[in-house]
Coordinates of C-alpha atoms in Angstrom, one line a residue:
X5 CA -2.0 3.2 10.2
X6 CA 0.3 0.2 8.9
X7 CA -1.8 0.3 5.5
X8 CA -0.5 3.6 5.4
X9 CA 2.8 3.3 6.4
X10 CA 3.2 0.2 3.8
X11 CA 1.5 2.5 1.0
X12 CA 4.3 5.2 1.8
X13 CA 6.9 2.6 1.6
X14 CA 6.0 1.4 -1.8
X15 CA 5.9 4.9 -3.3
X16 CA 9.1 5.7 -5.6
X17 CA 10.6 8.5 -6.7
X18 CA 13.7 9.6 -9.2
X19 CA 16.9 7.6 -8.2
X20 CA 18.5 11.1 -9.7
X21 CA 18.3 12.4 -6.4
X22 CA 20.1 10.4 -4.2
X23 CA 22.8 9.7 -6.6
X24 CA 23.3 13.5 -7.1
X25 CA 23.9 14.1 -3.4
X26 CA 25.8 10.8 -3.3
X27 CA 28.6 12.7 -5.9
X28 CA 28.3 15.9 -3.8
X29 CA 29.0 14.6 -0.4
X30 CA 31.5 12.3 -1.6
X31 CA 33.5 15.1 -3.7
X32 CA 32.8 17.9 -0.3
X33 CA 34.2 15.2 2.3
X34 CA 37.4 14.6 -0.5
X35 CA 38.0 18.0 -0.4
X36 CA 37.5 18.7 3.3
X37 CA 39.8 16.2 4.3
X38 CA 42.5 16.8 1.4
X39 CA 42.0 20.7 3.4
X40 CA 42.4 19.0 6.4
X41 CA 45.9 17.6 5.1
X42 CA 47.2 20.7 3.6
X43 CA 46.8 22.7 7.1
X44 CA 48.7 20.1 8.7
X45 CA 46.4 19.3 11.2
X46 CA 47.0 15.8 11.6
X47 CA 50.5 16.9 13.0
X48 CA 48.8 19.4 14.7
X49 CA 45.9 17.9 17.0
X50 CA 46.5 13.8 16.6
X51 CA 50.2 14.2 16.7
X52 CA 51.9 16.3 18.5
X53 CA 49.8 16.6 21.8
X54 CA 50.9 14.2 24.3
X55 CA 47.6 13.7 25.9
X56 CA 44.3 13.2 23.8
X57 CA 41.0 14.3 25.3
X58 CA 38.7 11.3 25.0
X59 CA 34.9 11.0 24.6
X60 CA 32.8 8.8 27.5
X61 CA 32.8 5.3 26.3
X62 CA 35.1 5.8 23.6
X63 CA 38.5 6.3 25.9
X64 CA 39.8 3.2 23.7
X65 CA 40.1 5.5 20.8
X66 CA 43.0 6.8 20.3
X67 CA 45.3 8.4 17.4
X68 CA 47.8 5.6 15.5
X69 CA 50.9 7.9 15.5
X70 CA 52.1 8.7 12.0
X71 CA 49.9 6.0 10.8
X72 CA 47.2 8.2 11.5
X73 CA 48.2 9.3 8.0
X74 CA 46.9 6.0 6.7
X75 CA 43.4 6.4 8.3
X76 CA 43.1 9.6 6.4
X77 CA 43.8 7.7 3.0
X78 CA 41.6 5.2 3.8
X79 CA 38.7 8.1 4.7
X80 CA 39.7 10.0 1.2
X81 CA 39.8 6.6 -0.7
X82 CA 36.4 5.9 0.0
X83 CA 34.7 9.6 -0.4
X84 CA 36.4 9.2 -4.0
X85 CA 34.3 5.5 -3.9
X86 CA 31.4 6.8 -2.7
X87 CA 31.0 10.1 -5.3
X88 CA 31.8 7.8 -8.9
X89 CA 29.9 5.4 -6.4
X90 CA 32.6 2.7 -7.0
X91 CA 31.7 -0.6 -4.5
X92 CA 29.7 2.1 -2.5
X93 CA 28.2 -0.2 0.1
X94 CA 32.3 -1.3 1.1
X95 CA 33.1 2.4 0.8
X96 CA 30.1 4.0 2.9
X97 CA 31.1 1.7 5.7
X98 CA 34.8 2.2 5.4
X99 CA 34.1 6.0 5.3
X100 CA 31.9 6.0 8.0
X101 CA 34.3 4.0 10.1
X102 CA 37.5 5.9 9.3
X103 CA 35.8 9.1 9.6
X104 CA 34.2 8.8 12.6
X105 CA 36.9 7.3 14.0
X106 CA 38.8 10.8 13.1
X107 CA 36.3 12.2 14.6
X108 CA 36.4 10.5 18.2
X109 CA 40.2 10.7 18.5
X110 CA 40.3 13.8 20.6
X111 CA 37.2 15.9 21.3
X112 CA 39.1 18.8 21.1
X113 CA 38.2 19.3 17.6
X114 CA 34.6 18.8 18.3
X115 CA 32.6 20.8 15.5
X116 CA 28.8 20.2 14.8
X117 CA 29.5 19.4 11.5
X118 CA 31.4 16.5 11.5
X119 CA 29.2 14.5 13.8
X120 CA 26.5 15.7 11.0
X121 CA 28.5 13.6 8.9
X122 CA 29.2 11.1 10.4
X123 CA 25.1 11.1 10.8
X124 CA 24.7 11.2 7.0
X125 CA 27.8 8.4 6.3
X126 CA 26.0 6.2 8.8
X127 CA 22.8 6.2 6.8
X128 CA 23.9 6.1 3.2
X129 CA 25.2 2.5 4.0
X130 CA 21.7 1.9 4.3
X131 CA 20.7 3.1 0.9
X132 CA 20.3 2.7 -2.3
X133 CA 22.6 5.5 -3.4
X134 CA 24.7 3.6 -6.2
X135 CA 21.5 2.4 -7.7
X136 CA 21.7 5.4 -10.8
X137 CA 24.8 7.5 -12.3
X138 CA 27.3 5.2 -11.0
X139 CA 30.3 3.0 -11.5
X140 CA 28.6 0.3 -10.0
X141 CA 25.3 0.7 -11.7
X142 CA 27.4 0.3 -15.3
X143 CA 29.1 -2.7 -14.1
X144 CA 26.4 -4.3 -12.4
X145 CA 23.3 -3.4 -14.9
X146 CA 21.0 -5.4 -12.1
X147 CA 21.7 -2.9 -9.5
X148 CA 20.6 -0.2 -11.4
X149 CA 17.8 1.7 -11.4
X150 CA 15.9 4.6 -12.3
X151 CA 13.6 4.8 -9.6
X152 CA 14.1 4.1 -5.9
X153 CA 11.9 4.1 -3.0
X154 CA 10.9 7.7 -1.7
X155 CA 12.0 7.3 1.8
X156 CA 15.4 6.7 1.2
X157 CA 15.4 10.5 -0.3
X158 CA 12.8 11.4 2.5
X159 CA 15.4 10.2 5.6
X160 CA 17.9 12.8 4.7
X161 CA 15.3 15.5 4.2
X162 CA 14.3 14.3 8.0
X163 CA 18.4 14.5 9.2
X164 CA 19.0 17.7 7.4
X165 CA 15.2 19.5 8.8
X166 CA 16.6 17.8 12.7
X167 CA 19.9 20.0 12.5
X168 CA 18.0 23.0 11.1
X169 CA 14.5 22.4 13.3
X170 CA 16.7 22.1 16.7
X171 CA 19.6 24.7 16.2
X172 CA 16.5 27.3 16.0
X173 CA 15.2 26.0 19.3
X174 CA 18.4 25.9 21.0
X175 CA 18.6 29.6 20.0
X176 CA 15.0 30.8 21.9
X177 CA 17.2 31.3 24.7
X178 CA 17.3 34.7 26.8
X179 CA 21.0 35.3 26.0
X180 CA 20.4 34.9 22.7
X181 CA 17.1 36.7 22.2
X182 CA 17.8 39.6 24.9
X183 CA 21.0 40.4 25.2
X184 CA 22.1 39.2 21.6
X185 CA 24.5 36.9 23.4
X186 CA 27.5 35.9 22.0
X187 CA 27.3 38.1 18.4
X188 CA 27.3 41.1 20.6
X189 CA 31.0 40.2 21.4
X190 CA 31.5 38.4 17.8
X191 CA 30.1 40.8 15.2
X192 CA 31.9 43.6 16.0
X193 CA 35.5 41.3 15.7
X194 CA 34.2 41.9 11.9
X195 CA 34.4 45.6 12.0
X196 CA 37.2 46.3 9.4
X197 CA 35.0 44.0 6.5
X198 CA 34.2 46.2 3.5
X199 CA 30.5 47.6 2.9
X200 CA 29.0 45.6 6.6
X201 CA 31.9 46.4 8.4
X202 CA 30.7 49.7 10.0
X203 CA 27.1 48.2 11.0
X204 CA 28.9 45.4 12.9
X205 CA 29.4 47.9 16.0
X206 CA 26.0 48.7 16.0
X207 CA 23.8 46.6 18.8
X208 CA 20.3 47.0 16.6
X209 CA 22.2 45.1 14.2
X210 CA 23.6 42.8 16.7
X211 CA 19.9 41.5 17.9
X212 CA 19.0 42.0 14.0
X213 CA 21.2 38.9 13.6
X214 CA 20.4 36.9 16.8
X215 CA 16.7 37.3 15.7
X216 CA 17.2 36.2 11.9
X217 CA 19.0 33.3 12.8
X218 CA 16.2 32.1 15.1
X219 CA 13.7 32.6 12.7
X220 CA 15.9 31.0 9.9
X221 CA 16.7 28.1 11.3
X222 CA 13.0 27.3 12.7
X223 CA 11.2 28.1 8.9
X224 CA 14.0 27.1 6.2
X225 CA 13.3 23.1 6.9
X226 CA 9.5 23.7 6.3
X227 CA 10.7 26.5 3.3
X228 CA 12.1 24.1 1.8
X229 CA 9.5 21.5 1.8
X230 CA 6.8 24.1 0.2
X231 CA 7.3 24.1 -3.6
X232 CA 6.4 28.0 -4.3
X233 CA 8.6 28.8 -1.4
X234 CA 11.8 26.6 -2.2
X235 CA 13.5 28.7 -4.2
X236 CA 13.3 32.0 -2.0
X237 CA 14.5 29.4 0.7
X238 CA 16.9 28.3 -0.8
X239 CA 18.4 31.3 -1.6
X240 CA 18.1 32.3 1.6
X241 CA 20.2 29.7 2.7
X242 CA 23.0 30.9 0.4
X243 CA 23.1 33.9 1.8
X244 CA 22.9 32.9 5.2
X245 CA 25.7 30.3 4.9
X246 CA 28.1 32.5 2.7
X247 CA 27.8 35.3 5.4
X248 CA 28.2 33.2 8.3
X249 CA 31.6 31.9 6.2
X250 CA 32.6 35.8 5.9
X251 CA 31.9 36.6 9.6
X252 CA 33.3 33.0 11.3
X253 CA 35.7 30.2 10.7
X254 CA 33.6 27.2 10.5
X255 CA 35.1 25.6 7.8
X256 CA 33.2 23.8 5.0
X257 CA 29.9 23.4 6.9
X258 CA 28.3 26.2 5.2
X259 CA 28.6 24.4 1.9
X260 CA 28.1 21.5 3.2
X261 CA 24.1 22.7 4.4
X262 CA 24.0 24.5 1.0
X263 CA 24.8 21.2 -0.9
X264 CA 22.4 19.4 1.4
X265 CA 19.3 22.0 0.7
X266 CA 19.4 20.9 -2.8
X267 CA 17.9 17.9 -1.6
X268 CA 14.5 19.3 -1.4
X269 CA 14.4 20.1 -5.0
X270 CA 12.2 18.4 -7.9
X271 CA 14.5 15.3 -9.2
X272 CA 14.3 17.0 -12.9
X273 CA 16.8 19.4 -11.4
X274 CA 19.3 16.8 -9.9
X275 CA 18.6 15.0 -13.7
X276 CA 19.8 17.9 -15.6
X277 CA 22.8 18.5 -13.1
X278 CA 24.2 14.9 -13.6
X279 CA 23.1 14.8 -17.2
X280 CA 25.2 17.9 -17.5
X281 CA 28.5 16.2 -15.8
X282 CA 27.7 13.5 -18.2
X283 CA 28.6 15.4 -21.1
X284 CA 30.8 17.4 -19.6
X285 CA 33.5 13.5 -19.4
X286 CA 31.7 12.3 -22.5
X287 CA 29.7 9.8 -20.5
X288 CA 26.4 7.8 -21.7
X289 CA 24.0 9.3 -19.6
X290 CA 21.1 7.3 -21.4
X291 CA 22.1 3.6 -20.3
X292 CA 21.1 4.8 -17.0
X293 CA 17.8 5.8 -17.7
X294 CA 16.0 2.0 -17.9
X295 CA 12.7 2.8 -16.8
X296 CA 13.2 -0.1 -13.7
X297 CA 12.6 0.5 -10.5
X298 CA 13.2 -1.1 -7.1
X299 CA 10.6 -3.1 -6.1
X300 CA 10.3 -3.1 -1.7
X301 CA 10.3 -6.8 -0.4
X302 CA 9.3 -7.0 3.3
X303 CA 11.6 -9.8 4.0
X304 CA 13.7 -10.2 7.2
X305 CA 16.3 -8.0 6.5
X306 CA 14.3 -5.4 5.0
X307 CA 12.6 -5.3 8.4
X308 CA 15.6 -5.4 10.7
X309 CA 16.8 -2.7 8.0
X310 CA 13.8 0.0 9.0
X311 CA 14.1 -1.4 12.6
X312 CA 18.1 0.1 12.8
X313 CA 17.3 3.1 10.5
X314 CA 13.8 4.1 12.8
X315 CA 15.5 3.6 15.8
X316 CA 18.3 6.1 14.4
X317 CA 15.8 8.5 13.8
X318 CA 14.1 8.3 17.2
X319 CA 17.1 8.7 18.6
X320 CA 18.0 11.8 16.5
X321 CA 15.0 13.3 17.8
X322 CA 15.3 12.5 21.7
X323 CA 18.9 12.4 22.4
X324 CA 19.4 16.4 22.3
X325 CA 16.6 17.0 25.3
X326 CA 19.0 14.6 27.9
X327 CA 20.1 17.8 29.3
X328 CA 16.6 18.5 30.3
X329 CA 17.8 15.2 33.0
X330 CA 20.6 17.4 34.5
X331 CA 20.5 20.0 37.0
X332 CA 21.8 23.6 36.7
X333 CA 22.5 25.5 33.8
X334 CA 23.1 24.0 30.7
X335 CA 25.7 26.5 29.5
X336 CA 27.5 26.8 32.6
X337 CA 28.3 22.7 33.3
X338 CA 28.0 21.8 29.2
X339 CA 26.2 18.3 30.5
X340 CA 24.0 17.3 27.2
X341 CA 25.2 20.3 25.2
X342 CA 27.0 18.1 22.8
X343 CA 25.1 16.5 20.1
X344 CA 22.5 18.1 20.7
X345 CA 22.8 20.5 17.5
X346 CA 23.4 24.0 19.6
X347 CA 25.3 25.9 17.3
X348 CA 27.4 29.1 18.4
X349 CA 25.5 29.8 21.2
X350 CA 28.4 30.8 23.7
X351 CA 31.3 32.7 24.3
X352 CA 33.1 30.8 27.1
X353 CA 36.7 31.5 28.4
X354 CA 38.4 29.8 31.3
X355 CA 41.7 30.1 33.6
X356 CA 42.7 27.2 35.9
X357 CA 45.7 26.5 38.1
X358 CA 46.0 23.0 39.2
X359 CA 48.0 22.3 42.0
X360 CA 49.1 18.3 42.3
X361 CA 49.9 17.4 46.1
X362 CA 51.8 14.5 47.9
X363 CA 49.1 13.0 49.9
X364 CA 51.9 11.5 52.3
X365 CA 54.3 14.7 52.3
X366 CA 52.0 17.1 51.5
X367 CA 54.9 19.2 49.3
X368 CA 52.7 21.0 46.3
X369 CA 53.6 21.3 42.7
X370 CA 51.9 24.2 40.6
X371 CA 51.4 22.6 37.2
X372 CA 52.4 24.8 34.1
X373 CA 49.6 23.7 31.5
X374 CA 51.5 24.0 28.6
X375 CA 53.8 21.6 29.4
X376 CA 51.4 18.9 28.8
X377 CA 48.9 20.7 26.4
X378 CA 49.0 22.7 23.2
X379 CA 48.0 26.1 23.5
X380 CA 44.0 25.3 21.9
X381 CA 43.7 22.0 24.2
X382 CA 44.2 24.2 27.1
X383 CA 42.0 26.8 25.8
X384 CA 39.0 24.0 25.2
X385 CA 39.9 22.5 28.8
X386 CA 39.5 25.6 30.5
X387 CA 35.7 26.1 30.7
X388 CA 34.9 22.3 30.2
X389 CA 34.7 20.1 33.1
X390 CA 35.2 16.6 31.6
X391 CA 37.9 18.1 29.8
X392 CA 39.2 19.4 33.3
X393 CA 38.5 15.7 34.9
X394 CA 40.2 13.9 32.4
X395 CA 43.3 16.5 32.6
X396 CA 43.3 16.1 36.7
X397 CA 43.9 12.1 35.9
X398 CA 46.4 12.7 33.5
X399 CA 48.2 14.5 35.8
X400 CA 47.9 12.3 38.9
X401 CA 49.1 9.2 36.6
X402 CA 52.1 11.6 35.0
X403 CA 53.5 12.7 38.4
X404 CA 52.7 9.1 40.2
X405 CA 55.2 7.8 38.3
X406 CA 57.9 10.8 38.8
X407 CA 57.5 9.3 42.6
X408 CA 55.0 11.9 43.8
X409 CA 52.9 9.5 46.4
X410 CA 49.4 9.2 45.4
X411 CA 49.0 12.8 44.0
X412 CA 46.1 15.1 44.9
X413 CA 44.8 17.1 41.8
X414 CA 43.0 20.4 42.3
X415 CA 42.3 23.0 40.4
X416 CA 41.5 26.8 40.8
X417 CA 39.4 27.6 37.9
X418 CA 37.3 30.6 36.6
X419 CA 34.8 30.7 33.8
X420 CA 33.3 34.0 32.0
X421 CA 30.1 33.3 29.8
X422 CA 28.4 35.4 27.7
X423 CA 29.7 38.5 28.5
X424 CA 29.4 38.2 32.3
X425 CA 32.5 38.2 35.1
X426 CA 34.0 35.7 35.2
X427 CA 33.6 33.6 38.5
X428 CA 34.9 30.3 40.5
X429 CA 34.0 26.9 38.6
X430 CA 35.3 24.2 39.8
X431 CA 35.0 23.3 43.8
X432 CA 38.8 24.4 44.6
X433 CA 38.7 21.5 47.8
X434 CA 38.0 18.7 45.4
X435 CA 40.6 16.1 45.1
X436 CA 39.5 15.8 41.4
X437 CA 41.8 12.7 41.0
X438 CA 38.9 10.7 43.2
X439 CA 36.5 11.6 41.3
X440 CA 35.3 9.5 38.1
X441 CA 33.8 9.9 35.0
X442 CA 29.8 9.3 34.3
X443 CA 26.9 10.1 32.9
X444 CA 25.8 11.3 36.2
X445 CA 25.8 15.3 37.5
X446 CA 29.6 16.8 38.3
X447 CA 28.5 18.0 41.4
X448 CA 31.7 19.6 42.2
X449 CA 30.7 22.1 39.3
X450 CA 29.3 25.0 41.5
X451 CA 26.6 27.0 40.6
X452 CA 26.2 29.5 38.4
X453 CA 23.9 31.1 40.2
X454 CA 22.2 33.0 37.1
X455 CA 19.8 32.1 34.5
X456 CA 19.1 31.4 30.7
X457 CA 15.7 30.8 29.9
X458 CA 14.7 28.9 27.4
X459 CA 15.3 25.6 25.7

């Protein structure tokens, strides 16, 4: 077993392939966070709000005010590093940082895709990806080279075949499979599109997709893989992507997967593709083609290097199952649904009325939500219960210090999901400024008292 592992690790392949994704992630995060900019968003969700919905562990990050604006530039900075591949080991980390960073500044704005890359920044600082078709290779003629070890190629394949691999599993789920749960309610919000519009109504067409997208997401990774099948896959992954950009907003993921996919493809391809841009800015594409190649040395760091980056994986693999460690249903509480690669798999909608009481006087203060919330945090805390938690201590400290003695938070909430009535969610007799944040059950969720098979 550790011959073969060692013989895999010496094995090398075109360094053409990492450097062309290198240039495409770094040119598809410049331009998703100069889109980011233009919409205003900044203002919008780090700026405005007067309360920021924290992540577990991470309640020390928090938004820099207008200086936010500077983190940004220091994210798009470093994507323009990392595509020339300009000091790309400083700029990986510094993009990785910043970015995530971004990212954990209010959960809010949770999306799939950018902890996806915040996966992928986190393990190019790892690898070799200025080594070809790069500032830094020109400069520094020692670092280049034309052929790097395979697994540094392979890793990605592994991240990208994860998000694929587990969003199909999350969908072999009854709601999904049987009742075409959410797209029944989605599709049809697509009715007035030109040529599809008109089958969007129709339920065959409705468990048509729910079915596809099952089957898609379990086969493409192993698609891909297969040479006589990669082409077919991948243009099934263009399709797939570009319609699930027509149907929903989910920004730049699909191109981002469809940038990704090209991965999987012979290294001649990504060869003739930089080869191309070469011409295309009258650039020497030859001095990069030295026949050298890196040559693995099992030293101390190299180890402690496989040791962080195997770890990673492992965890990739295991951390979306710790909501097999909760009770109740996944769906309903939301306790290991993050990260965990389950991708449009509910419709969930909320209403709640807190009520704040003096715990001396007992007077009661109905709370008006969009005093304290834009109108998409309150949305997103609605039918989330850490979201709710962390609300019902906002509000205890907020009207504490308008002289209200030791407030009592409670909430009347309802939750609809997936189509069904909606129905009480949170224990209305819970003083939910007691209670604390953990990684333990919320057992003043109460029970859904339905079921979703599956995984």
């Amino acid at each position: 077993m550790k011959n073969k592992l060692t013989k895999y690790l010496n094995k090398n392949t075109s360094a053409a392939t990492l450097a062309f994704f290198r240039l495409a992630f770094g040119l598809m995060m410049l331009l998703s966070l100069i889109r980011f900019l233009s919409y205003n968003w900044v203002e919008k969700f780090y700026i405005e709000p007067l309360l920021h919905f924290t992540y577990y562990g991470f309640e020390w990050v928090k938004p820099f005010g207008t200086a936010t604006y500077i983190l940004f530039l220091i994210a798009i900075l470093a994507s323009i590093c990392i595509s020339i591949g300009y000091r790309f080991k400083l700029a990986s980390v510094l993009f990785f940082l910043s970015f995530t960073y971004i990212e954990l500044m209010d959960k809010t704005t949770y999306l799939n895709h950018y902890y996806f890359i915040s996966i992928i920044s986190f393990v190019l600082i790892f690898l070799p990806a200025n080594a070809y078709f790069s500032v830094d290779a020109y400069l520094k003629p020692k670092i280049a080279f034309e052929k790097i070890p395979r697994w540094t190629t392979d890793i990605l394949k592994v991240l990208l075949g994860i998000v694929y691999f587990y969003a199909g599993l999350a969908k072999i789920n009854s709601d999904w499979l049987l009742k075409a749960m959410p797209l029944k309610i989605w599709l049809p919000n697509n009715h007035t599109l030109p040529i599809i519009g008109s089958l969007l109504n129709e339920n065959w067409v409705h468990f048509a997709f729910s079915w596809t997208g099952m089957f898609y997401d379990l086969s493409i990774p192993f698609l891909l893989l297969y040479k006589r099948t990669r082409t077919f896959a991948f243009i099934l992954v263009v399709v797939f992507h570009l319609l699930t950009r027509i149907l929903f907003p989910i920004g730049i993921f699909p191109y981002v997967m469809i940038v990704s996919s090209l991965l999987f493809f012979d290294s001649n391809f990504h060869k003739n593709c930089l080869n191309f841009i070469a011409r295309l800015f009258h650039l020497n594409f030859n001095i990069f083609e030295n026949e050298k190649e890196i040559k693995t040395s099992f030293n101390a760091f190299y180890k402690a290097k496989m040791i962080v980056l195997s770890g990673f994986l492992i965890f990739q693999l295991v951390f979306p199952f710790r909501y097999l460690l909760y009770p109740q249903e996944l769906f309903w509480t939301e306790e290991g649904f993050r990260f965990s690669w389950r991708v449009m798999l509910m419709e969930k909608a909320g209403y709640t009325q807190f009520t704040v009481t003096d715990s001396k006087t007992k007077n009661q203060i109905r709370v008006n939500n969009g005093h304290f919330l834009t109108a998409f945090q309150e949305k997103q805390m609605a039918f989330q219960p850490d979201f709710i938690l962390e609300y019902a201590h906002f509000l205890h400290n907020y009207y504490q210090k308008q002289g209200i003695n030791d407030p009592e938070v409670r909430v009347e909430s309802y939750v609809a999901l997936n189509g069904r009535l909606s129905k009480l969610y949170i224990d209305p007799n819970i003083n939910l400024a007691k209670e604390n944040e953990s990684f333990q059950h919320k057992t003043w969720i109460l029970p859904f008292n339905d079921e979703i098979k599956g995984f």
